PDB file of C-alpha atoms in Angstrom:
ATOM      1  CA  ASN A   1    -104.506-207.893   8.795  1.00  0.00           C
ATOM      2  CA  THR A   2    -104.539-211.548   9.806  1.00  0.00           C
ATOM      3  CA  ASN A   3    -100.794-212.155   9.362  1.00  0.00           C
ATOM      4  CA  SER A   4    -101.745-215.257   7.438  1.00  0.00           C
ATOM      5  CA  LYS A   5     -99.002-217.493   6.068  1.00  0.00           C
ATOM      6  CA  LYS A   6     -99.350-220.645   4.005  1.00  0.00           C
ATOM      7  CA  TYR A   7     -96.666-223.024   2.736  1.00  0.00           C
ATOM      8  CA  SER A   8     -97.029-226.101   0.537  1.00  0.00           C
ATOM      9  CA  LEU A   9     -94.570-228.843  -0.403  1.00  0.00           C
ATOM     10  CA  MET A  10     -94.994-231.681  -2.907  1.00  0.00           C
ATOM     11  CA  LEU A  11     -92.472-234.473  -3.435  1.00  0.00           C
ATOM     12  CA  ASP A  12     -92.469-237.430  -5.856  1.00  0.00           C
ATOM     13  CA  ILE A  13     -89.538-239.865  -6.012  1.00  0.00           C
ATOM     14  CA  ARG A  14     -89.519-243.022  -8.158  1.00  0.00           C
ATOM     15  CA  SER A  15     -86.782-245.478  -8.955  1.00  0.00           C
ATOM     16  CA  LYS A  16     -86.342-248.784 -10.784  1.00  0.00           C
ATOM     17  CA  ALA A  17     -83.990-251.667 -10.009  1.00  0.00           C
ATOM     18  CA  PHE A  18     -83.094-255.206 -11.113  1.00  0.00           C
ATOM     19  CA  ASN A  19     -83.568-254.743 -14.849  1.00  0.00           C
ATOM     20  CA  ASP A  20     -86.656-252.590 -14.324  1.00  0.00           C
ATOM     21  CA  ARG A  21     -88.524-255.431 -12.610  1.00  0.00           C
ATOM     22  CA  ILE A  22     -88.891-253.526  -9.329  1.00  0.00           C
ATOM     23  CA  THR A  23     -90.285-250.015  -9.134  1.00  0.00           C
ATOM     24  CA  PHE A  24     -90.495-248.216  -5.803  1.00  0.00           C
ATOM     25  CA  GLY A  25     -91.029-244.726  -4.620  1.00  0.00           C
ATOM     26  CA  VAL A  26     -92.607-242.183  -2.347  1.00  0.00           C
ATOM     27  CA  ASN A  27     -94.901-239.281  -3.010  1.00  0.00           C
ATOM     28  CA  ALA A  28     -95.844-236.835  -0.350  1.00  0.00           C
ATOM     29  CA  ASN A  29     -97.393-233.453   0.121  1.00  0.00           C
ATOM     30  CA  MET A  30     -97.563-231.164   3.089  1.00  0.00           C
ATOM     31  CA  MET A  31     -99.380-227.921   3.746  1.00  0.00           C
ATOM     32  CA  TYR A  32     -98.747-225.596   6.669  1.00  0.00           C
ATOM     33  CA  SER A  33    -100.779-222.497   7.439  1.00  0.00           C
ATOM     34  CA  HIS A  34    -100.674-220.051  10.288  1.00  0.00           C
ATOM     35  CA  TRP A  35    -102.716-216.951  11.005  1.00  0.00           C
ATOM     36  CA  LYS A  36    -103.165-214.460  13.788  1.00  0.00           C
ATOM     37  CA  MET A  37    -105.919-211.908  14.115  1.00  0.00           C
ATOM     38  CA  PRO A  38    -107.503-209.725  16.802  1.00  0.00           C
ATOM     39  CA  TYR A  39    -109.685-211.457  19.351  1.00  0.00           C
ATOM     40  CA  ASN A  40    -113.136-212.024  17.866  1.00  0.00           C
ATOM     41  CA  SER A  41    -114.545-215.048  19.626  1.00  0.00           C
ATOM     42  CA  ALA A  42    -118.140-216.021  18.952  1.00  0.00           C
ATOM     43  CA  ASP A  43    -118.693-216.549  22.686  1.00  0.00           C
ATOM     44  CA  ASN A  44    -117.810-212.901  23.351  1.00  0.00           C
ATOM     45  CA  ALA A  45    -121.019-210.962  23.999  1.00  0.00           C
ATOM     46  CA  TYR A  46    -119.771-208.110  21.787  1.00  0.00           C
ATOM     47  CA  PRO A  47    -117.318-209.380  19.170  1.00  0.00           C
ATOM     48  CA  LEU A  48    -114.806-207.069  17.546  1.00  0.00           C
ATOM     49  CA  PHE A  49    -116.788-206.260  14.417  1.00  0.00           C
ATOM     50  CA  THR A  50    -119.943-205.495  16.381  1.00  0.00           C
ATOM     51  CA  ASN A  51    -117.905-203.128  18.557  1.00  0.00           C
ATOM     52  CA  ILE A  52    -116.605-201.295  15.500  1.00  0.00           C
ATOM     53  CA  TYR A  53    -120.162-200.453  14.433  1.00  0.00           C
ATOM     54  CA  GLN A  54    -121.307-199.545  17.946  1.00  0.00           C
ATOM     55  CA  ASN A  55    -118.472-197.226  18.995  1.00  0.00           C
ATOM     56  CA  LYS A  56    -119.457-193.569  19.094  1.00  0.00           C
ATOM     57  CA  PRO A  57    -117.836-190.800  17.023  1.00  0.00           C
ATOM     58  CA  THR A  58    -117.639-188.538  20.093  1.00  0.00           C
ATOM     59  CA  TYR A  59    -114.255-189.796  21.295  1.00  0.00           C
ATOM     60  CA  ALA A  60    -111.027-191.306  19.970  1.00  0.00           C
ATOM     61  CA  PRO A  61    -109.729-194.768  20.951  1.00  0.00           C
ATOM     62  CA  TYR A  62    -107.017-193.257  23.175  1.00  0.00           C
ATOM     63  CA  LEU A  63    -107.105-190.453  25.737  1.00  0.00           C
ATOM     64  CA  PRO A  64    -105.837-187.130  24.326  1.00  0.00           C
ATOM     65  CA  ASP A  65    -103.152-186.811  27.060  1.00  0.00           C
ATOM     66  CA  GLY A  66    -100.765-189.077  25.095  1.00  0.00           C
ATOM     67  CA  SER A  67    -100.584-191.686  27.867  1.00  0.00           C
ATOM     68  CA  GLY A  68    -101.728-194.506  25.589  1.00  0.00           C
ATOM     69  CA  ARG A  69    -104.647-195.301  27.898  1.00  0.00           C
ATOM     70  CA  TYR A  70    -107.864-196.402  26.243  1.00  0.00           C
ATOM     71  CA  ALA A  71    -110.989-194.245  26.194  1.00  0.00           C
ATOM     72  CA  HIS A  72    -114.415-195.714  26.870  1.00  0.00           C
ATOM     73  CA  GLN A  73    -116.847-192.828  26.621  1.00  0.00           C
ATOM     74  CA  SER A  74    -117.103-189.134  26.074  1.00  0.00           C
ATOM     75  CA  TYR A  75    -120.261-188.517  28.128  1.00  0.00           C
ATOM     76  CA  SER A  76    -121.670-190.443  31.073  1.00  0.00           C
ATOM     77  CA  PHE A  77    -125.072-190.914  29.411  1.00  0.00           C
ATOM     78  CA  GLU A  78    -123.539-192.774  26.434  1.00  0.00           C
ATOM     79  CA  TYR A  79    -123.939-196.523  26.266  1.00  0.00           C
ATOM     80  CA  ASN A  80    -120.797-198.049  24.794  1.00  0.00           C
ATOM     81  CA  ASN A  81    -119.387-201.462  24.246  1.00  0.00           C
ATOM     82  CA  GLN A  82    -115.728-202.336  24.467  1.00  0.00           C
ATOM     83  CA  ASN A  83    -113.086-200.136  22.880  1.00  0.00           C
ATOM     84  CA  CYS A  84    -112.458-201.902  19.551  1.00  0.00           C
ATOM     85  CA  VAL A  85    -108.832-200.718  19.293  1.00  0.00           C
ATOM     86  CA  ALA A  86    -108.120-202.106  22.761  1.00  0.00           C
ATOM     87  CA  LEU A  87    -109.865-205.334  21.807  1.00  0.00           C
ATOM     88  CA  ALA A  88    -107.706-205.619  18.668  1.00  0.00           C
ATOM     89  CA  ASN A  89    -104.437-204.753  20.431  1.00  0.00           C
ATOM     90  CA  GLU A  90    -104.790-206.682  23.677  1.00  0.00           C
ATOM     91  CA  GLY A  91    -106.306-210.016  22.595  1.00  0.00           C
ATOM     92  CA  TYR A  92    -105.772-212.469  19.788  1.00  0.00           C
ATOM     93  CA  ASP A  93    -106.977-215.563  17.966  1.00  0.00           C
ATOM     94  CA  LYS A  94    -104.216-217.745  16.488  1.00  0.00           C
ATOM     95  CA  SER A  95    -104.320-220.961  14.541  1.00  0.00           C
ATOM     96  CA  SER A  96    -101.697-223.294  13.086  1.00  0.00           C
ATOM     97  CA  TYR A  97    -102.688-226.104  10.752  1.00  0.00           C
ATOM     98  CA  ILE A  98    -100.611-228.902   9.212  1.00  0.00           C
ATOM     99  CA  ASN A  99    -101.982-231.379   6.703  1.00  0.00           C
ATOM    100  CA  THR A 100     -99.731-234.094   5.331  1.00  0.00           C
ATOM    101  CA  THR A 101    -100.194-237.141   3.118  1.00  0.00           C
ATOM    102  CA  ALA A 102     -97.420-239.603   2.290  1.00  0.00           C
ATOM    103  CA  THR A 103     -97.583-242.747   0.172  1.00  0.00           C
ATOM    104  CA  ALA A 104     -94.859-245.348  -0.347  1.00  0.00           C
ATOM    105  CA  PHE A 105     -95.163-248.079  -2.959  1.00  0.00           C
ATOM    106  CA  VAL A 106     -93.322-251.014  -4.454  1.00  0.00           C
ATOM    107  CA  ASN A 107     -94.152-252.866  -7.700  1.00  0.00           C
ATOM    108  CA  PHE A 108     -92.480-256.188  -8.424  1.00  0.00           C
ATOM    109  CA  GLU A 109     -92.848-257.964 -11.752  1.00  0.00           C
ATOM    110  CA  ILE A 110     -92.575-261.620 -10.676  1.00  0.00           C
ATOM    111  CA  ILE A 111     -92.811-263.017 -14.188  1.00  0.00           C
ATOM    112  CA  LYS A 112     -93.873-261.396 -17.422  1.00  0.00           C
ATOM    113  CA  GLY A 113     -97.460-260.168 -16.934  1.00  0.00           C
ATOM    114  CA  LEU A 114     -97.639-260.951 -13.191  1.00  0.00           C
ATOM    115  CA  VAL A 115     -97.152-257.832 -11.039  1.00  0.00           C
ATOM    116  CA  TRP A 116     -97.349-257.591  -7.283  1.00  0.00           C
ATOM    117  CA  GLU A 117     -97.973-254.058  -5.937  1.00  0.00           C
ATOM    118  CA  THR A 118     -98.081-252.853  -2.340  1.00  0.00           C
ATOM    119  CA  LYS A 119     -98.914-249.319  -1.209  1.00  0.00           C
ATOM    120  CA  GLY A 120     -99.076-247.761   2.202  1.00  0.00           C
ATOM    121  CA  SER A 121    -100.154-244.243   3.054  1.00  0.00           C
ATOM    122  CA  VAL A 122    -100.726-242.016   6.011  1.00  0.00           C
ATOM    123  CA  THR A 123    -102.780-238.830   6.216  1.00  0.00           C
ATOM    124  CA  GLY A 124    -102.315-236.559   9.182  1.00  0.00           C
ATOM    125  CA  ASN A 125    -104.103-233.396  10.279  1.00  0.00           C
ATOM    126  CA  PHE A 126    -102.777-231.328  13.147  1.00  0.00           C
ATOM    127  CA  ASN A 127    -104.534-228.176  14.328  1.00  0.00           C
ATOM    128  CA  GLU A 128    -103.594-225.876  17.180  1.00  0.00           C
ATOM    129  CA  GLN A 129    -105.751-222.930  18.199  1.00  0.00           C
ATOM    130  CA  LYS A 130    -105.080-220.326  20.849  1.00  0.00           C
ATOM    131  CA  SER A 131    -107.079-217.309  21.894  1.00  0.00           C
ATOM    132  CA  GLN A 132    -106.726-214.666  24.564  1.00  0.00           C
ATOM    133  CA  LYS A 133    -109.714-212.640  25.636  1.00  0.00           C
ATOM    134  CA  PRO A 134    -108.410-209.346  26.989  1.00  0.00           C
ATOM    135  CA  GLY A 135    -109.690-208.475  30.410  1.00  0.00           C
ATOM    136  CA  GLN A 136    -107.741-206.339  32.852  1.00  0.00           C
ATOM    137  CA  ILE A 137    -107.433-203.379  30.523  1.00  0.00           C
ATOM    138  CA  ALA A 138    -108.699-200.140  32.054  1.00  0.00           C
ATOM    139  CA  GLN A 139    -110.848-197.724  30.039  1.00  0.00           C
ATOM    140  CA  TYR A 140    -111.327-194.056  30.928  1.00  0.00           C
ATOM    141  CA  ASP A 141    -113.623-191.113  30.321  1.00  0.00           C
ATOM    142  CA  PHE A 142    -112.347-189.174  27.294  1.00  0.00           C
ATOM    143  CA  HIS A 143    -112.716-185.722  28.947  1.00  0.00           C
ATOM    144  CA  THR A 144    -112.217-186.295  32.696  1.00  0.00           C
ATOM    145  CA  TYR A 145    -109.636-189.123  32.397  1.00  0.00           C
ATOM    146  CA  GLU A 146    -111.441-190.920  35.225  1.00  0.00           C
ATOM    147  CA  PHE A 147    -111.584-194.697  35.272  1.00  0.00           C
ATOM    148  CA  VAL A 148    -114.919-195.991  33.877  1.00  0.00           C
ATOM    149  CA  ARG A 149    -114.583-199.755  33.538  1.00  0.00           C
ATOM    150  CA  TYR A 150    -112.388-202.586  32.424  1.00  0.00           C
ATOM    151  CA  LEU A 151    -112.384-203.736  28.822  1.00  0.00           C
ATOM    152  CA  ASN A 152    -113.992-206.987  29.896  1.00  0.00           C
ATOM    153  CA  GLN A 153    -116.767-206.252  32.379  1.00  0.00           C
ATOM    154  CA  TRP A 154    -115.779-209.275  34.504  1.00  0.00           C
ATOM    155  CA  ASN A 155    -112.193-207.981  34.732  1.00  0.00           C
ATOM    156  CA  GLU A 156    -110.758-211.322  33.740  1.00  0.00           C
ATOM    157  CA  THR A 157    -108.254-212.420  31.137  1.00  0.00           C
ATOM    158  CA  GLU A 158    -109.143-215.735  29.558  1.00  0.00           C
ATOM    159  CA  ILE A 159    -106.719-217.868  27.571  1.00  0.00           C
ATOM    160  CA  LYS A 160    -107.898-220.905  25.618  1.00  0.00           C
ATOM    161  CA  GLU A 161    -105.745-223.484  23.906  1.00  0.00           C
ATOM    162  CA  ASP A 162    -106.953-226.404  21.823  1.00  0.00           C
ATOM    163  CA  TRP A 163    -104.911-229.041  19.999  1.00  0.00           C
ATOM    164  CA  LYS A 164    -106.359-231.687  17.700  1.00  0.00           C
ATOM    165  CA  LYS A 165    -104.764-234.391  15.607  1.00  0.00           C
ATOM    166  CA  SER A 166    -106.026-237.140  13.384  1.00  0.00           C
ATOM    167  CA  LEU A 167    -104.080-239.883  11.641  1.00  0.00           C
ATOM    168  CA  PHE A 168    -105.443-242.248   9.021  1.00  0.00           C
ATOM    169  CA  PHE A 169    -103.409-245.225   7.777  1.00  0.00           C
ATOM    170  CA  THR A 170    -104.075-247.303   4.671  1.00  0.00           C
ATOM    171  CA  VAL A 171    -102.216-250.344   3.325  1.00  0.00           C
ATOM    172  CA  TYR A 172    -103.209-252.446   0.371  1.00  0.00           C
ATOM    173  CA  SER A 173    -101.603-255.059  -1.812  1.00  0.00           C
ATOM    174  CA  THR A 174    -102.621-256.436  -5.203  1.00  0.00           C
ATOM    175  CA  LEU A 175    -101.529-259.212  -7.499  1.00  0.00           C
ATOM    176  CA  ASN A 176    -102.348-258.509 -11.133  1.00  0.00           C
ATOM    177  CA  TYR A 177    -101.917-260.890 -14.058  1.00  0.00           C
ATOM    178  CA  SER A 178    -102.351-259.651 -17.609  1.00  0.00           C
ATOM    179  CA  THR A 179    -101.651-261.486 -20.883  1.00  0.00           C
ATOM    180  CA  ASP A 180    -102.691-261.345 -24.506  1.00  0.00           C
ATOM    181  CA  ILE A 181    -104.343-264.617 -25.614  1.00  0.00           C
ATOM    182  CA  THR A 182    -104.796-263.451 -29.183  1.00  0.00           C
ATOM    183  CA  GLU A 183    -104.365-260.180 -30.983  1.00  0.00           C
ATOM    184  CA  HIS A 184    -107.898-259.135 -30.006  1.00  0.00           C
ATOM    185  CA  LEU A 185    -108.337-261.029 -26.734  1.00  0.00           C
ATOM    186  CA  ASN A 186    -106.755-260.069 -23.407  1.00  0.00           C
ATOM    187  CA  LEU A 187    -106.948-261.851 -20.056  1.00  0.00           C
ATOM    188  CA  ASN A 188    -106.634-259.769 -16.877  1.00  0.00           C
ATOM    189  CA  ALA A 189    -107.002-261.120 -13.324  1.00  0.00           C
ATOM    190  CA  LEU A 190    -106.680-259.057 -10.151  1.00  0.00           C
ATOM    191  CA  ALA A 191    -106.645-260.075  -6.487  1.00  0.00           C
ATOM    192  CA  GLY A 192    -106.100-257.702  -3.627  1.00  0.00           C
ATOM    193  CA  VAL A 193    -106.337-257.054   0.068  1.00  0.00           C
ATOM    194  CA  SER A 194    -106.609-253.813   2.018  1.00  0.00           C
TER     195      SER A 194
END
């Protein structure tokens, strides 16, 4: 379960004024997503899914005494990785992402056939990522209840946070002239700047 959520919004507003000679408006869209999942960093020597495959069937994730403490091994000769239930419960990877694009425009018909149009837009991407590598979580022998090792062999908790943003702005303006010279002949001229 990644507790993933995604929301989208689209908006388009247009209006005309002065005998329909001026048209203006805004269109925008925005997307927001957020997810959270158990810690599974690629820089972890034994990521969560590898641990799932490598855990032994000789013991349960918790000690049988009901204390809620995590088990690490059933026999001292077993080679085990981290307890995958402890890894899932005690650490996390989270991400929030916002993408937005907004455009505003105005069209002005100066004279019949001559239209001036200006548009401006902005695109923004914002991404925040957080992760916590669990560390100071004790693991015990399933039968003797004796301490064996910490979940992270270096006994450290590591928290990472990363925030990125990018903004891209665009503005352009055009002047367009269009007229019918004859029934079958049309003249169209366009000049613009961006």
